[in-house]
Tab-separated table of C-alpha atoms in Angstrom:
chain	number	residue	atom	x	y	z
A	18	MET	CA	-3.187	10.881	9.887
A	19	ASN	CA	-1.529	14.125	8.910
A	20	TYR	CA	-3.491	17.105	10.174
A	21	SER	CA	-2.784	20.482	11.675
A	22	ILE	CA	-4.557	22.341	14.475
A	23	ARG	CA	-5.211	26.062	14.304
A	24	GLU	CA	-7.426	28.650	15.935
A	25	CYS	CA	-10.230	30.086	13.810
A	26	HIS	CA	-11.022	33.615	12.704
A	27	PRO	CA	-14.201	35.216	11.274
A	28	ALA	CA	-13.364	34.098	7.723
A	29	ASP	CA	-13.966	30.483	8.866
A	30	ALA	CA	-17.618	31.220	9.752
A	31	ALA	CA	-19.258	29.460	6.790
A	32	GLU	CA	-17.372	26.192	7.287
A	33	LEU	CA	-17.921	26.278	11.058
A	34	ALA	CA	-21.655	26.800	10.531
A	35	ARG	CA	-21.833	23.856	8.130
A	36	LEU	CA	-19.985	21.566	10.558
A	37	ARG	CA	-22.134	22.714	13.490
A	38	VAL	CA	-25.275	21.762	11.558
A	39	GLU	CA	-23.775	18.310	10.823
A	40	PHE	CA	-22.941	17.906	14.519
A	41	LEU	CA	-26.437	18.937	15.638
A	42	LEU	CA	-28.112	16.604	13.145
A	43	GLU	CA	-25.917	13.745	14.344
A	44	VAL	CA	-27.007	14.300	17.963
A	45	GLY	CA	-30.661	14.467	16.945
A	46	GLN	CA	-31.288	18.218	16.839
A	47	PRO	CA	-33.170	19.116	13.686
A	48	SER	CA	-32.221	22.110	11.587
A	49	HIS	CA	-34.598	24.517	9.892
A	50	ALA	CA	-34.454	26.511	6.684
A	51	GLY	CA	-31.976	29.345	7.029
A	52	PHE	CA	-30.382	28.016	10.217
A	53	THR	CA	-26.973	27.553	8.588
A	54	ASP	CA	-27.062	31.225	7.564
A	55	VAL	CA	-27.939	32.249	11.136
A	56	LEU	CA	-25.041	30.177	12.458
A	57	GLU	CA	-22.638	31.604	9.903
A	58	GLN	CA	-23.475	35.157	10.939
A	59	TRP	CA	-23.223	34.180	14.609
A	60	PHE	CA	-19.736	32.707	14.111
A	61	ARG	CA	-18.623	35.697	12.040
A	62	ASP	CA	-19.720	38.107	14.786
A	63	ALA	CA	-18.630	35.995	17.772
A	64	LEU	CA	-15.153	35.174	16.459
A	65	ALA	CA	-14.451	38.902	16.282
A	66	THR	CA	-15.012	39.131	20.062
A	67	PRO	CA	-13.706	37.277	23.134
A	68	ARG	CA	-17.028	35.462	23.678
A	69	VAL	CA	-16.001	32.350	21.721
A	70	ARG	CA	-12.793	30.698	20.575
A	71	VAL	CA	-12.729	27.821	18.100
A	72	TRP	CA	-9.968	25.449	17.017
A	73	VAL	CA	-10.058	23.235	13.945
A	74	ALA	CA	-8.134	20.239	12.710
A	75	GLU	CA	-7.327	20.416	9.000
A	76	ARG	CA	-6.169	17.736	6.610
A	77	ASP	CA	-5.290	18.606	3.023
A	78	GLY	CA	-6.823	22.072	3.480
A	79	ARG	CA	-10.149	20.653	4.700
A	80	ILE	CA	-11.537	21.010	8.224
A	81	VAL	CA	-12.113	17.548	9.703
A	82	GLY	CA	-12.782	18.486	13.336
A	83	THR	CA	-13.677	21.365	15.633
A	84	ALA	CA	-13.667	22.286	19.305
A	85	ALA	CA	-14.879	25.555	20.795
A	86	VAL	CA	-15.001	27.331	24.124
A	87	ASN	CA	-17.197	29.987	25.640
A	88	PRO	CA	-15.114	31.909	28.181
A	89	PHE	CA	-17.052	32.617	31.363
A	90	GLU	CA	-16.679	34.611	34.521
A	91	ARG	CA	-18.450	33.753	37.754
A	92	ILE	CA	-18.345	34.985	41.278
A	93	PRO	CA	-15.146	33.458	42.735
A	94	ASN	CA	-15.593	30.593	45.168
A	95	GLY	CA	-13.512	27.920	46.896
A	96	HIS	CA	-13.727	25.703	43.823
A	97	ASN	CA	-12.626	28.440	41.380
A	98	PRO	CA	-10.940	31.245	43.346
A	99	VAL	CA	-10.570	33.557	40.325
A	100	GLY	CA	-14.035	32.848	38.926
A	101	ARG	CA	-12.828	32.490	35.307
A	102	GLY	CA	-13.016	29.470	33.056
A	103	TRP	CA	-13.890	28.108	29.666
A	104	TYR	CA	-16.927	26.010	28.832
A	105	VAL	CA	-15.993	23.521	26.106
A	106	ILE	CA	-18.591	22.999	23.378
A	107	ASN	CA	-18.997	21.548	19.918
A	108	VAL	CA	-16.192	19.002	19.982
A	109	TYR	CA	-16.899	17.293	16.669
A	110	VAL	CA	-14.908	15.166	14.224
A	111	LEU	CA	-16.199	14.147	10.805
A	112	PRO	CA	-17.038	10.428	10.691
A	113	GLU	CA	-14.244	9.614	8.215
A	114	ALA	CA	-11.624	11.177	10.516
A	115	ARG	CA	-12.707	9.529	13.778
A	116	GLY	CA	-10.438	7.167	15.655
A	117	GLN	CA	-7.318	8.937	14.384
A	118	GLY	CA	-6.534	11.204	17.341
A	119	VAL	CA	-8.199	14.347	15.979
A	120	ALA	CA	-10.431	15.041	18.998
A	121	GLU	CA	-7.549	14.417	21.387
A	122	ALA	CA	-5.278	16.804	19.463
A	123	LEU	CA	-8.006	19.462	19.473
A	124	MET	CA	-8.540	19.056	23.216
A	125	ARG	CA	-4.802	19.214	23.943
A	126	ALA	CA	-4.503	22.420	21.886
A	127	LEU	CA	-7.479	23.916	23.685
A	128	GLN	CA	-6.066	22.919	27.093
A	129	GLN	CA	-2.696	24.453	26.217
A	130	ALA	CA	-4.379	27.672	25.083
A	131	ALA	CA	-6.257	27.806	28.399
A	132	THR	CA	-3.047	27.346	30.343
A	133	ASP	CA	-1.312	30.018	28.256
A	134	ALA	CA	-4.231	32.410	28.878
A	135	GLY	CA	-4.198	31.803	32.651
A	136	VAL	CA	-7.591	30.085	32.619
A	137	PRO	CA	-7.752	27.820	35.682
A	138	ILE	CA	-10.713	25.581	34.862
A	139	LEU	CA	-12.436	23.975	31.903
A	140	GLU	CA	-15.966	22.612	32.025
A	141	LEU	CA	-18.070	20.588	29.588
A	142	HIS	CA	-21.071	18.364	29.198
A	143	ALA	CA	-19.760	15.007	27.959
A	144	SER	CA	-21.593	12.619	25.703
A	145	ASP	CA	-21.264	8.932	26.482
A	146	HIS	CA	-19.103	8.639	23.355
A	147	GLY	CA	-16.767	11.485	24.393
A	148	ARG	CA	-16.434	10.665	28.090
A	149	PRO	CA	-13.550	8.130	27.715
A	150	LEU	CA	-11.435	10.701	25.852
A	151	TYR	CA	-11.970	13.378	28.488
A	152	GLU	CA	-11.202	10.950	31.293
A	153	ARG	CA	-7.957	9.893	29.528
A	154	LEU	CA	-7.011	13.584	29.415
A	155	GLY	CA	-7.499	13.959	33.175
A	156	TRP	CA	-11.039	15.290	33.408
A	157	THR	CA	-12.983	14.313	36.515
A	158	VAL	CA	-16.682	14.032	37.267
A	159	PRO	CA	-17.952	16.261	40.073
A	160	PRO	CA	-21.590	15.630	41.085
A	161	ASP	CA	-23.158	17.799	38.369
A	162	PHE	CA	-20.591	18.434	35.598
A	163	MET	CA	-17.157	17.473	34.288
A	164	GLU	CA	-14.117	19.654	34.754
A	165	LEU	CA	-10.370	19.686	34.272
A	166	ARG	CA	-8.179	21.422	36.820
A	167	LEU	CA	-5.148	22.804	34.986
A	168	GLU	CA	-1.642	22.717	36.418
A	169	GLY	CA	-0.519	25.665	38.517
A	170	PHE	CA	-3.963	26.991	39.393
A	171	HIS	CA	-4.937	24.804	42.362
A	172	SER	CA	-5.539	26.508	45.683
């Protein structure tokens, strides 16, 4: 499959909102009238700030997959001595593009961006369907959440 990965900007808000609604419906979360508009405005506002970053996979000018992060900061501890990380959310690939490496390419781009930004840890809540991919990419399962320790940031 020929696709490209890029980071999003506020102009992508409408398409991201539409894909988020598809994702939520697929996992059993109902939508309500006007929710897509609320999401679109949220993405437009959030993408103009550091509170969210989103990557997309495109094929023939059409978005076929997404992955997002919410950067976080916590009180440093022995597990995360700098207290910074990214929480991975909304990893979603359209049904017709699944099984073609899209989610893996999105996750690798996201992981590289984290490394480039000096982010030492990624966290996520994995679905049963997504867990094998994350494990192949080196994620581990602590007692209460999954994480990926990135190279060069171990204490």
